[in-house]
Amino acid sequence: MMDTWKNRKYEMIVIGSSAGGIDALKRVLARLKAPFGPAIVVIQHIAPTAHTSIADFFKEVCSLPVKEAEDKEPVAGGVIYFAPAGYHLLVEKSRTFALSVDSPVHFARPSIDVFMESAAEVYKEKCAGFVLTGANNDGADGLKSIQQVGGMIVVQNPRSAEFKSMPEAALQATETSFVFSLQEIEDLMTSLG
């Protein structure tokens, strides 16, 4: 069954993480090499007062281009985008990014759910969503939205997550048999390019 999902040509991969996410993301993203077809959007909870862009940190560890998503910017395949601190990130039907200062969702801005729900609406079955380690339930509703339009959803096994709350909430909200260790997620991600 996994082969069916792996053979699909995805246009959008969304990764949501929170507490413990930086280390998990380093492992998953550092192995990706060009050419890589889909766009990758990372929603990592980060304090709105952060003085440094998380994208700047990942530029040092990734071989794919890395940048902070900008308002009205067209989405490009093969690029790793990070949601900026203090803003919700969305993707519009025109496949451009939009930034919002709407109220936090699950105490977070950027919210994983907000972006995943917009990506599901735009990319449908060509969207894949991943929820990694985290200490709240953000991402559960977003994964459910991706699943409802036929996209692939993957949850980090709570036993391998530094913080289990987000993966556990995602598993309660969805029906997925793709519950993988971080190593398995790394391997899967490299195969999706």
XYZ file of C-alpha atoms in Angstrom:
193
model
C 0.000 0.000 0.000
C 2.853 2.419 0.741
C 4.123 2.001 -2.835
C 0.878 3.501 -4.149
C 1.445 6.617 -2.048
C 5.174 6.841 -2.778
C 4.642 6.629 -6.553
C 2.266 9.599 -6.617
C 3.774 12.875 -7.842
C 3.286 15.313 -4.986
C 3.411 19.055 -5.542
C 3.281 20.114 -1.882
C 4.783 18.555 1.237
C 3.860 20.147 4.559
C 5.764 19.375 7.747
C 4.457 20.546 11.103
C 6.489 20.446 14.295
C 6.745 22.192 17.625
C 8.730 21.347 20.760
C 11.701 19.172 19.794
C 11.125 19.983 16.139
C 14.436 21.629 15.268
C 16.446 18.439 15.798
C 13.836 16.306 14.019
C 13.701 18.716 11.071
C 17.499 18.748 10.762
C 17.457 14.984 10.330
C 14.599 14.955 7.822
C 15.615 17.952 5.688
C 19.404 17.593 5.579
C 19.250 14.435 3.438
C 17.134 15.932 0.656
C 18.976 16.548 -2.617
C 18.176 18.283 -5.907
C 16.403 17.657 -8.124
C 13.427 17.549 -5.764
C 10.017 18.132 -7.352
C 7.592 19.196 -4.634
C 7.677 22.378 -2.616
C 8.266 21.743 1.086
C 6.657 24.033 3.636
C 7.683 23.782 7.277
C 5.498 25.168 10.016
C 7.648 25.139 13.154
C 6.303 26.835 16.246
C 8.722 29.599 17.161
C 8.475 32.623 19.430
C 7.280 35.758 17.594
C 10.161 37.642 19.188
C 12.829 35.397 17.649
C 15.730 37.548 16.494
C 16.933 35.147 13.833
C 15.017 33.521 11.010
C 14.742 29.776 11.413
C 15.277 29.573 7.640
C 18.740 31.119 8.051
C 19.712 28.311 10.412
C 18.515 25.622 7.986
C 20.367 27.170 5.034
C 23.525 25.901 6.728
C 22.353 22.271 6.986
C 20.299 21.748 3.808
C 21.443 21.308 0.230
C 18.060 22.365 -1.218
C 17.311 26.103 -1.352
C 15.820 27.327 1.945
C 13.931 30.568 2.545
C 11.296 32.207 4.648
C 7.967 32.358 2.797
C 6.886 35.861 1.770
C 3.443 37.338 1.198
C 2.282 36.991 -2.449
C 5.352 34.887 -3.342
C 4.691 32.137 -5.920
C 5.280 28.618 -4.569
C 8.211 26.902 -6.326
C 9.024 23.208 -6.356
C 12.324 22.053 -4.911
C 12.441 24.836 -2.311
C 12.107 24.458 1.470
C 9.974 27.294 2.835
C 9.626 28.185 6.513
C 6.663 30.074 7.918
C 7.842 33.370 9.427
C 7.503 33.852 13.184
C 4.412 35.762 14.263
C 2.342 35.105 11.106
C -0.042 32.434 9.915
C 1.043 31.164 6.503
C -1.511 30.114 3.889
C -1.397 29.162 0.232
C -3.934 30.709 -2.130
C -5.619 29.139 -5.170
C -3.169 31.070 -7.351
C -0.435 29.024 -5.606
C 1.057 32.040 -3.930
C 1.712 32.438 -0.222
C -0.350 34.699 2.015
C 0.557 35.907 5.493
C -2.031 36.646 8.161
C -1.972 38.147 11.638
C -5.281 36.534 12.630
C -5.497 35.284 16.201
C -3.264 32.376 17.224
C -4.689 28.875 16.706
C -3.800 26.345 19.420
C -1.801 29.184 21.009
C 0.417 29.306 17.919
C 1.037 31.713 15.081
C 2.112 30.267 12.698
C -0.381 27.430 13.051
C 0.170 24.072 11.384
C -3.588 23.551 10.981
C -4.062 26.881 9.185
C -1.461 26.089 6.531
C -2.378 22.411 6.105
C -6.047 23.258 5.617
C -5.234 25.820 2.914
C -2.765 23.431 1.224
C -5.361 20.640 1.203
C -7.858 22.949 -0.487
C -5.380 23.989 -3.194
C -3.314 20.846 -3.827
C -5.870 18.127 -2.980
C -4.403 14.604 -3.454
C -1.075 16.111 -4.584
C -0.446 17.221 -0.982
C 1.400 15.201 1.664
C 1.318 16.158 5.327
C 3.669 15.172 8.139
C 3.269 15.831 11.862
C 6.399 15.467 13.961
C 7.197 16.030 17.627
C 5.319 18.711 19.539
C 3.685 19.614 22.823
C 0.146 20.565 21.772
C -2.496 19.352 19.294
C -1.771 21.671 16.349
C -1.640 19.767 13.060
C -4.311 17.181 13.868
C -7.136 19.020 12.069
C -4.816 19.979 9.222
C -3.808 16.366 8.621
C -7.461 15.397 8.671
C -8.127 17.987 5.930
C -5.321 16.544 3.783
C -6.643 13.022 4.333
C -10.188 14.071 3.353
C -9.012 15.267 -0.088
C -7.002 12.096 -0.748
C -3.528 13.304 0.195
C -0.962 11.242 2.070
C -0.574 11.786 5.805
C 2.292 10.584 7.990
C 2.684 10.863 11.746
C 5.889 10.443 13.699
C 5.581 7.478 16.031
C 4.935 9.026 19.461
C 7.462 6.592 20.968
C 10.215 8.158 18.836
C 9.048 11.767 19.329
C 10.762 13.976 21.877
C 7.312 15.395 22.718
C 4.375 13.043 22.095
C 1.305 15.323 22.305
C 1.160 16.448 18.660
C 1.677 12.980 17.149
C -0.854 11.479 19.569
C -3.451 14.153 18.733
C -2.872 13.581 15.005
C -3.393 9.841 15.434
C -6.634 10.414 17.342
C -7.978 12.764 14.650
C -7.080 10.690 11.577
C -7.021 7.178 10.243
C -3.495 6.558 9.052
C -1.400 3.445 9.013
C 1.669 5.569 8.251
C 3.081 5.960 11.745
C 6.835 6.016 11.306
C 10.022 6.509 13.251
C 12.092 9.541 12.354
C 14.464 7.304 10.361
C 11.542 5.931 8.328
C 10.283 9.480 7.721
C 13.753 10.495 6.484
C 13.748 7.562 4.051
C 10.219 8.322 2.845
C 10.967 12.010 2.302
C 13.985 11.255 0.112
C 11.797 8.983 -2.042
C 9.166 11.685 -2.656
C 11.476 13.992 -4.604
